[in-house]
Amino acid sequence: MTNLNECYCINLRTAARRVSGSYNATFKPLGINVAQYSMLRRINRFHKLSITKVGEVCELDRSTAGRNLKVLEKMGLVTFTSAKDRREMSVSLSVKGLDILEKGNILWIQAQKNMEDKLGGEENANHLLALLKKL
């Protein structure tokens, strides 16, 4: 151990809260947060998904994914339709959801650039990503 006074977990959690706060501030004009934006991106990538599959691709349990999707539905960003298996519903982006995603993509690029700047450039950002992917 290099430093017994520093806890990796606490420092990562603190950094994660700061990063999330920065991205949430970026998406605030759209009325969404970074977690919602991420979910919209993943739904768009796969088009129609079951709630179970949304949970899998977002690394959430099914009940959490379902609750988050209900919020997005109330915001008018996703729609539910019956799937082939009547026990499961499919979710897809609504027209409003596609519009928010398009506007969000522009803001996300800005947020990414801001994060790179805070980290001292693209090389440092890529190094951080490589380290995080090892976890």
Tab-separated table of C-alpha atoms in Angstrom:
chain	number	residue	atom	x	y	z
A	1	MET	CA	0.000	0.000	0.000
A	2	THR	CA	1.335	3.366	-0.966
A	3	ASN	CA	-0.709	5.600	1.327
A	4	LEU	CA	-2.548	4.281	4.352
A	5	ASN	CA	-4.241	7.647	4.901
A	6	GLU	CA	-6.068	7.650	1.552
A	7	CYS	CA	-9.002	5.340	0.863
A	8	TYR	CA	-9.473	4.388	-2.789
A	9	CYS	CA	-13.174	3.759	-2.290
A	10	ILE	CA	-13.950	7.105	-0.661
A	11	ASN	CA	-11.915	9.021	-3.226
A	12	LEU	CA	-13.622	7.227	-6.131
A	13	ARG	CA	-17.066	7.838	-4.625
A	14	THR	CA	-16.286	11.528	-4.066
A	15	ALA	CA	-14.973	11.873	-7.612
A	16	ALA	CA	-18.038	10.046	-8.990
A	17	ARG	CA	-20.385	12.455	-7.180
A	18	ARG	CA	-18.475	15.442	-8.547
A	19	VAL	CA	-18.443	14.066	-12.087
A	20	SER	CA	-22.152	13.212	-11.925
A	21	GLY	CA	-22.898	16.686	-10.600
A	22	SER	CA	-20.993	18.253	-13.471
A	23	TYR	CA	-22.826	16.182	-16.095
A	24	ASN	CA	-26.188	16.730	-14.344
A	25	ALA	CA	-25.623	20.488	-14.504
A	26	THR	CA	-24.900	20.134	-18.227
A	27	PHE	CA	-28.187	18.277	-18.853
A	28	LYS	CA	-30.312	20.464	-16.536
A	29	PRO	CA	-31.609	22.691	-19.386
A	30	LEU	CA	-33.160	19.556	-20.929
A	31	GLY	CA	-34.834	18.525	-17.671
A	32	ILE	CA	-32.921	15.246	-17.424
A	33	ASN	CA	-29.912	13.947	-15.527
A	34	VAL	CA	-26.905	11.964	-16.711
A	35	ALA	CA	-28.401	8.617	-15.668
A	36	GLN	CA	-31.542	9.330	-17.699
A	37	TYR	CA	-29.479	10.473	-20.662
A	38	SER	CA	-27.438	7.274	-20.472
A	39	MET	CA	-30.581	5.154	-20.381
A	40	LEU	CA	-32.015	7.008	-23.399
A	41	ARG	CA	-28.768	6.406	-25.314
A	42	ARG	CA	-28.833	2.693	-24.579
A	43	ILE	CA	-32.495	2.332	-25.513
A	44	ASN	CA	-31.812	4.164	-28.761
A	45	ARG	CA	-28.803	1.971	-29.525
A	46	PHE	CA	-30.875	-1.220	-29.231
A	47	HIS	CA	-34.205	0.288	-30.430
A	48	LYS	CA	-36.944	-1.766	-28.779
A	49	LEU	CA	-35.906	-3.466	-25.553
A	50	SER	CA	-37.654	-5.371	-22.830
A	51	ILE	CA	-37.481	-3.920	-19.336
A	52	THR	CA	-35.262	-6.846	-18.369
A	53	LYS	CA	-32.877	-6.105	-21.238
A	54	VAL	CA	-32.788	-2.383	-20.338
A	55	GLY	CA	-31.725	-3.449	-16.857
A	56	GLU	CA	-29.002	-5.662	-18.290
A	57	VAL	CA	-27.547	-3.048	-20.647
A	58	CYS	CA	-27.715	-0.363	-17.927
A	59	GLU	CA	-26.353	-2.752	-15.266
A	60	LEU	CA	-29.446	-2.296	-13.080
A	61	ASP	CA	-31.785	-4.866	-11.596
A	62	ARG	CA	-35.114	-5.208	-13.381
A	63	SER	CA	-37.155	-3.415	-10.709
A	64	THR	CA	-34.812	-0.383	-10.671
A	65	ALA	CA	-34.824	-0.272	-14.467
A	66	GLY	CA	-38.625	-0.444	-14.437
A	67	ARG	CA	-38.932	2.429	-11.943
A	68	ASN	CA	-36.488	4.560	-13.951
A	69	LEU	CA	-38.356	3.792	-17.170
A	70	LYS	CA	-41.673	4.809	-15.578
A	71	VAL	CA	-40.144	8.224	-14.808
A	72	LEU	CA	-39.009	8.544	-18.428
A	73	GLU	CA	-42.495	7.511	-19.581
A	74	LYS	CA	-44.118	10.204	-17.391
A	75	MET	CA	-41.714	12.724	-18.942
A	76	GLY	CA	-42.907	11.572	-22.383
A	77	LEU	CA	-39.456	10.311	-23.410
A	78	VAL	CA	-40.215	6.593	-23.818
A	79	THR	CA	-43.200	4.508	-24.789
A	80	PHE	CA	-44.150	0.984	-23.806
A	81	THR	CA	-45.679	-1.550	-26.162
A	82	SER	CA	-46.570	-5.205	-25.810
A	83	ALA	CA	-43.744	-7.533	-26.730
A	84	LYS	CA	-43.980	-10.959	-28.353
A	85	ASP	CA	-44.024	-12.428	-24.874
A	86	ARG	CA	-47.165	-10.853	-23.370
A	87	ARG	CA	-45.596	-11.008	-19.889
A	88	GLU	CA	-42.955	-8.467	-20.944
A	89	MET	CA	-43.249	-4.952	-22.316
A	90	SER	CA	-40.965	-3.368	-24.902
A	91	VAL	CA	-39.689	0.141	-24.448
A	92	SER	CA	-38.574	2.545	-27.154
A	93	LEU	CA	-37.886	6.262	-27.435
A	94	SER	CA	-40.763	8.571	-28.214
A	95	VAL	CA	-40.419	11.454	-30.665
A	96	LYS	CA	-39.783	13.735	-27.678
A	97	GLY	CA	-37.206	11.250	-26.359
A	98	LEU	CA	-35.378	11.262	-29.694
A	99	ASP	CA	-35.377	15.071	-29.662
A	100	ILE	CA	-34.005	15.204	-26.097
A	101	LEU	CA	-31.380	12.624	-27.031
A	102	GLU	CA	-30.278	14.664	-30.047
A	103	LYS	CA	-30.015	17.844	-27.975
A	104	GLY	CA	-28.336	15.872	-25.203
A	105	ASN	CA	-25.674	14.547	-27.558
A	106	ILE	CA	-24.457	18.087	-28.179
A	107	LEU	CA	-24.362	18.796	-24.442
A	108	TRP	CA	-22.663	15.452	-23.745
A	109	ILE	CA	-19.835	16.311	-26.153
A	110	GLN	CA	-19.371	19.593	-24.253
A	111	ALA	CA	-19.384	17.742	-20.916
A	112	GLN	CA	-16.790	15.279	-22.217
A	113	LYS	CA	-14.550	18.130	-23.353
A	114	ASN	CA	-14.943	19.884	-19.996
A	115	MET	CA	-13.958	16.676	-18.202
A	116	GLU	CA	-10.898	16.243	-20.436
A	117	ASP	CA	-9.895	19.824	-19.649
A	118	LYS	CA	-10.269	19.214	-15.895
A	119	LEU	CA	-8.092	16.113	-16.220
A	120	GLY	CA	-5.362	17.965	-18.096
A	121	GLY	CA	-6.116	16.769	-21.616
A	122	GLU	CA	-7.197	13.838	-23.752
A	123	GLU	CA	-4.189	11.668	-22.892
A	124	ASN	CA	-4.888	11.889	-19.159
A	125	ALA	CA	-8.590	11.246	-19.750
A	126	ASN	CA	-7.809	8.137	-21.793
A	127	HIS	CA	-5.417	6.933	-19.097
A	128	LEU	CA	-8.142	7.393	-16.460
A	129	LEU	CA	-10.619	5.453	-18.607
A	130	ALA	CA	-8.145	2.599	-18.992
A	131	LEU	CA	-7.619	2.470	-15.222
A	132	LEU	CA	-11.356	2.570	-14.499
A	133	LYS	CA	-12.042	-0.263	-16.951
A	134	LYS	CA	-9.700	-2.454	-14.907
A	135	LEU	CA	-12.050	-2.206	-11.904
